[in-house]
Amino acid sequence: MSQQRFTHLDEQGHAHMVDVTDKEVSERVAIAESWVSLNQETFELIAAGGIKKGDVLATARIAGIMAAKRCSDLIPLCHPLALTKVKVEFELHPRSHRIRIESLCKLAGRTGVEMEALTAASVAALTIYDMCKAVDKGILIESTRLLEKSGGKSGHWQREDGRA
Amino acid sequence: MSQQRFTHLDEQGHAHMVDVTDKEVSERVAIAESWVSLNQETFELIAAGGIKKGDVLATARIAGIMAAKRCSDLIPLCHPLALTKVKVEFELHPRSHRIRIESLCKLAGRTGVEMEALTAASVAALTIYDMCKAVDKGILIESTRLLEKSGGKSGHWQREDGRA
Amino acid sequence: MSQQRFTHLDEQGHAHMVDVTDKEVSERVAIAESWVSLNQETFELIAAGGIKKGDVLATARIAGIMAAKRCSDLIPLCHPLALTKVKVEFELHPRSHRIRIESLCKLAGRTGVEMEALTAASVAALTIYDMCKAVDKGILIESTRLLEKSGGKSGHWQREDGRA
Amino acid sequence: MSQQRFTHLDEQGHAHMVDVTDKEVSERVAIAESWVSLNQETFELIAAGGIKKGDVLATARIAGIMAAKRCSDLIPLCHPLALTKVKVEFELHPRSHRIRIESLCKLAGRTGVEMEALTAASVAALTIYDMCKAVDKGILIESTRLLEKSGGKSGHWQREDGRA
Amino acid sequence: MSQQRFTHLDEQGHAHMVDVTDKEVSERVAIAESWVSLNQETFELIAAGGIKKGDVLATARIAGIMAAKRCSDLIPLCHPLALTKVKVEFELHPRSHRIRIESLCKLAGRTGVEMEALTAASVAALTIYDMCKAVDKGILIESTRLLEKSGGKSGHWQREDGRA
Amino acid sequence: MSQQRFTHLDEQGHAHMVDVTDKEVSERVAIAESWVSLNQETFELIAAGGIKKGDVLATARIAGIMAAKRCSDLIPLCHPLALTKVKVEFELHPRSHRIRIESLCKLAGRTGVEMEALTAASVAALTIYDMCKAVDKGILIESTRLLEKSGGKSGHWQREDGRA
């Protein structure tokens, strides 16, 4: 249970970008989610929106995709990666007035893409927040987390209490 | 309850960056929070860390501050703002193995800084996630939300179920 | 007709960012356009698209708005500006299979926003190009130009052969 | 002639970054051009410029090269790429008072570099616009387009009405 | 001589972006320099270069100007600023085979622009390094420092052992 | 001793990004250093700082690591690279009141990482400057230089008057 298990800290406890030079190139996939909880009225404005709804979610989708590409620029110790696929999708949950965001990132590379997927989901959530905040001050971004990852030495992993 | 209350959509439902040219310059403040839930072991590694803990939270703090400055570059319809103060702080909650992040942004400007504060808190949370993910796959970022804002025409607002 | 009329070059002919410290803060507006010419089939795929069309133009709109905010980061001698409004709109011209992009930028500041509007229109055009290039290799971006500007010492200007 | 030929839209018509993980790494090249049309006086100021001309075109060249590297940050669905060569050149056309910009991008990678070349040419054109706009309000950026591409499954392609 | 004189650290010693909301807007200027020392042969290649020399220094100049605009994106606790003038100049010192870079930044704002000027000089120096490193491995960047600043409460300051 | 040895200039003396498409992928390492000279009082504030010192150097370390990833965005002709390791370390030299910064970058790629290491060291130095400038106006950044590089056709190189 020693400290060195924080791979992003060296033996002196100083942050560094971990050496992945010798890791093998393999196909890496990560799936993450984030939930945005709105009040009923705001949720219905989005859900009933037809074309108009379109632009709220389309904007959040683009923001999420672009943020995945910027991940290593935001998260200090992330490696710069040439992502080969990014996807951001939305599910509307009318009963709980919540929107579920699911992001998927893929790479043929030397390190995993969890942070890219989590960044995509978070920034998509923040974008929905931004577009709705004038009508709903009580918005909550909840449960941002990794659902699944594969590739690399640690293989396939799936959150047990995974997708709702 | 009409659609145009989504200020970020014009009459055709298309996204645009809202006109704030004629808003008066006033002092704007926003405070946001985000919670990161870890397993007990990871939490203790951080909490017991002494100097070593230092670098995890210092890294997350810097990431949050820098992200606040990048907000308009990430969130498509946010206005570019010349923030005059950014602060990111951490509270360790040993019983629940959670870290609470509180961010504060300030500006003398024409529009609010909620999204800047929320982005700072989110990216600080993602950075903690990144630094702990090798030892704890079950991390959860929860309850990212605005706590308080002031300045501008809408005046002071505080979340009722505010600070825990 | 002397060389020093290139305001971006100093007396030695070297590039510099022009001093605008003493210019007065006024409301500045600029409107620009860009035309994208597609083949008939591609144009109809977009025009007939219903919801699906939505995402092509919504993506180009967001790209244009975000690019306006990044203008000073792309164009070496542009001043960094805190834009107060950005708008990007599309007109479909079925007879000529062309899409017209119109961008508008606004600022309360010390210098004009022409380059911001032109950058928004150009990047929106490039984004349409990107989304259609798999089905249409012959796309042409034509006639990117300023239509109108106001604010500052030089006052209102409108292109004579202006909007078609 | 079905909608799915827009590779950047999925089956629901939503934007995504296309999966290129399984494409083979090959040498990709793309050549694009953009034309900037000036009034006679401005053109002559540049063409006669000697050293002074140098800095206008040198600035535009650097702006174009840097923009090629930033392409995936500007165009929402472009893949991040590690370009291995970028070149931006200028031809002065005195009779028509036009400057022709030709850009070339190269990559050993999984996807083409057309958008990188087009972005380089566009941003070089915008930079010339910026540097001349104080003396010439009627500048026009015309005919930004792909001239040639090679590499990948689709092989070599050249615009029929190619280089003037 | 207490610790709190590090204005970028709060009372707990944590980094934050200092509050400048209440500082008055005044004209701020800063001048910085950096020296690049080359071997004789490389220096002469640049000094004798005529047009060809042009592009080395023109490239470094543009890099420096663009870096000044990016300062708050690079230096974690710098405030984002809307610079109103940036200038980067070069002096060739044949006897010592050195190039002196002088940068000047200007702003009507709430905080000083020292870091912007220092960043411009540093990145111009790094760009010269980059362009010469294939012919000269022994390049040295020396003596990057502030020469002069004015504006704000602390008024005018000039380095005593100032300009050589 | 001909001009074309400036590999970043083509035959006409114009800047371009050198073609590295055909270079072989190999493990590249570069180590650089930068020295920051402070007055005695400031140096002691840092050296005596305990936890408080932590945040000055931790901030500079993160700034340096992030800047290495941004190198190709700052230095116009640098290739974009997917760095596989970045490390920034500090040595305190009490007698001379100086801090030595050493940076190391690593890559499996087609071109060297000298500029990435030099950029990391420079930006870490600028960050220390920023954090100390309120208490010490006479700070000097000196001796930024490459110490060692390996990988690629030119093999291993080490500065003769290398590490002090």
Short mmCIF file of C-alpha atoms in Angstrom, two decimals, chain D residues 2-153:
data_model
loop_
_atom_site.label_atom_id
_atom_site.label_comp_id
_atom_site.label_asym_id
_atom_site.label_seq_id
_atom_site.Cartn_x
_atom_site.Cartn_y
_atom_site.Cartn_z
CA SER D 2 -28.26 7.82 -49.00
CA GLN D 3 -27.50 10.15 -46.10
CA GLN D 4 -24.91 7.87 -44.54
CA ARG D 5 -22.44 8.98 -47.13
CA PHE D 6 -21.78 11.93 -44.88
CA THR D 7 -19.19 9.98 -42.98
CA HIS D 8 -19.08 12.59 -40.23
CA LEU D 9 -22.71 11.91 -39.29
CA ASP D 10 -23.76 8.64 -37.69
CA GLU D 11 -26.99 6.79 -38.45
CA GLN D 12 -29.00 9.26 -36.35
CA GLY D 13 -27.49 12.19 -38.21
CA HIS D 14 -25.30 13.15 -35.27
CA ALA D 15 -21.79 14.49 -35.71
CA HIS D 16 -18.97 12.24 -34.58
CA MET D 17 -15.25 11.84 -35.22
CA VAL D 18 -15.01 8.94 -37.68
CA ASP D 19 -13.21 5.79 -36.54
CA VAL D 20 -9.86 5.50 -38.31
CA THR D 21 -8.26 3.08 -35.84
CA ASP D 22 -8.09 0.27 -38.37
CA LYS D 23 -6.91 2.28 -41.35
CA GLU D 24 -3.35 1.51 -42.29
CA VAL D 25 -0.56 3.99 -41.71
CA SER D 26 0.58 5.35 -45.06
CA GLU D 27 2.25 8.45 -46.41
CA ARG D 28 -0.42 11.09 -47.01
CA VAL D 29 0.07 14.32 -48.92
CA ALA D 30 -2.38 17.12 -49.70
CA ILE D 31 -1.91 20.34 -51.66
CA ALA D 32 -4.38 23.22 -51.44
CA GLU D 33 -4.53 26.78 -52.69
CA SER D 34 -6.18 30.08 -51.88
CA TRP D 35 -6.19 33.31 -53.89
CA VAL D 36 -6.21 36.80 -52.39
CA SER D 37 -7.37 39.58 -54.68
CA LEU D 38 -6.14 43.10 -53.84
CA ASN D 39 -6.55 46.48 -55.49
CA GLN D 40 -3.71 47.53 -57.77
CA GLU D 41 -2.16 49.99 -55.35
CA THR D 42 -1.99 47.54 -52.46
CA PHE D 43 -0.66 44.80 -54.69
CA GLU D 44 2.14 47.07 -55.86
CA LEU D 45 3.01 48.07 -52.32
CA ILE D 46 3.61 44.40 -51.60
CA ALA D 47 5.25 43.51 -54.91
CA ALA D 48 7.62 46.48 -54.85
CA GLY D 49 8.43 46.00 -51.27
CA GLY D 50 11.88 44.52 -51.18
CA ILE D 51 12.68 43.83 -47.58
CA LYS D 52 9.41 45.31 -46.44
CA LYS D 53 7.38 42.94 -48.58
CA GLY D 54 9.35 40.24 -46.87
CA ASP D 55 7.61 40.64 -43.59
CA VAL D 56 4.05 40.57 -45.00
CA LEU D 57 4.56 37.25 -46.71
CA ALA D 58 6.85 35.83 -44.01
CA THR D 59 4.16 36.57 -41.43
CA ALA D 60 1.47 34.95 -43.57
CA ARG D 61 3.69 31.92 -44.14
CA ILE D 62 4.29 31.37 -40.43
CA ALA D 63 0.59 31.87 -39.68
CA GLY D 64 -0.31 29.25 -42.30
CA ILE D 65 2.21 26.72 -41.01
CA MET D 66 1.09 27.16 -37.40
CA ALA D 67 -2.58 26.92 -38.41
CA ALA D 68 -1.99 23.58 -40.16
CA LYS D 69 -0.75 22.23 -36.82
CA ARG D 70 -3.85 23.62 -35.12
CA CYS D 71 -6.35 22.20 -37.62
CA SER D 72 -7.92 19.57 -35.36
CA ASP D 73 -8.38 22.23 -32.73
CA LEU D 74 -10.40 24.40 -35.14
CA ILE D 75 -12.35 21.95 -37.30
CA PRO D 76 -14.51 19.98 -34.87
CA LEU D 77 -14.40 16.54 -36.44
CA CYS D 78 -10.81 16.49 -37.69
CA HIS D 79 -8.48 13.94 -36.14
CA PRO D 80 -5.42 15.19 -34.28
CA LEU D 81 -2.43 14.44 -36.50
CA ALA D 82 1.34 14.63 -36.10
CA LEU D 83 2.15 16.37 -39.39
CA THR D 84 5.63 15.55 -40.75
CA LYS D 85 5.93 18.43 -43.23
CA VAL D 86 4.18 21.74 -43.89
CA LYS D 87 5.06 24.22 -46.61
CA VAL D 88 3.31 27.46 -47.62
CA GLU D 89 4.35 29.35 -50.75
CA PHE D 90 3.25 32.52 -52.54
CA GLU D 91 3.01 33.50 -56.20
CA LEU D 92 2.47 37.14 -57.14
CA HIS D 93 0.18 37.68 -60.17
CA PRO D 94 0.68 41.34 -61.16
CA ARG D 95 -1.86 41.50 -63.99
CA SER D 96 -4.77 40.48 -61.82
CA HIS D 97 -3.35 41.97 -58.57
CA ARG D 98 -3.69 38.63 -56.92
CA ILE D 99 -1.55 36.53 -54.60
CA ARG D 100 -1.78 32.77 -54.92
CA ILE D 101 -1.06 30.75 -51.79
CA GLU D 102 -0.12 27.10 -52.13
CA SER D 103 0.13 24.88 -49.08
CA LEU D 104 1.40 21.34 -48.79
CA CYS D 105 0.98 19.02 -45.79
CA LYS D 106 2.43 15.55 -45.30
CA LEU D 107 1.93 12.80 -42.76
CA ALA D 108 2.72 9.18 -42.10
CA GLY D 109 -0.66 8.36 -40.62
CA ARG D 110 -4.13 6.85 -40.68
CA THR D 111 -6.09 9.67 -42.30
CA GLY D 112 -5.68 12.34 -44.95
CA VAL D 113 -4.35 15.84 -44.50
CA GLU D 114 -6.65 17.80 -46.83
CA MET D 115 -8.14 19.90 -44.06
CA GLU D 116 -4.69 20.73 -42.70
CA ALA D 117 -3.60 22.02 -46.13
CA LEU D 118 -6.85 23.98 -46.60
CA THR D 119 -6.56 25.49 -43.13
CA ALA D 120 -2.96 26.54 -43.81
CA ALA D 121 -3.97 28.27 -47.06
CA SER D 122 -7.02 29.94 -45.47
CA VAL D 123 -5.16 31.31 -42.47
CA ALA D 124 -2.29 32.54 -44.65
CA ALA D 125 -4.92 34.35 -46.76
CA LEU D 126 -6.60 35.83 -43.69
CA THR D 127 -3.19 37.05 -42.47
CA ILE D 128 -2.53 38.88 -45.76
CA TYR D 129 -6.04 40.34 -45.41
CA ASP D 130 -5.24 41.52 -41.91
CA MET D 131 -1.98 43.17 -42.90
CA CYS D 132 -3.47 44.99 -45.90
CA LYS D 133 -6.94 45.88 -44.65
CA ALA D 134 -5.93 49.35 -43.45
CA VAL D 135 -5.01 50.35 -47.01
CA ASP D 136 -7.54 48.27 -48.96
CA LYS D 137 -11.06 47.60 -47.73
CA GLY D 138 -12.08 45.69 -50.87
CA ILE D 139 -9.85 42.62 -50.42
CA LEU D 140 -11.41 39.31 -51.47
CA ILE D 141 -10.31 35.79 -50.56
CA GLU D 142 -11.38 33.58 -53.43
CA SER D 143 -11.05 30.03 -54.61
CA THR D 144 -9.82 28.18 -51.55
CA ARG D 145 -9.74 24.57 -52.66
CA LEU D 146 -7.93 21.24 -52.68
CA LEU D 147 -5.64 20.64 -55.67
CA GLU D 148 -4.24 17.22 -55.06
CA LYS D 149 -4.10 14.46 -52.50
CA SER D 150 -2.41 11.10 -52.26
CA GLY D 151 -2.06 8.23 -49.82
CA GLY D 152 -4.57 5.97 -48.16
CA LYS D 153 -7.09 3.65 -49.77
#
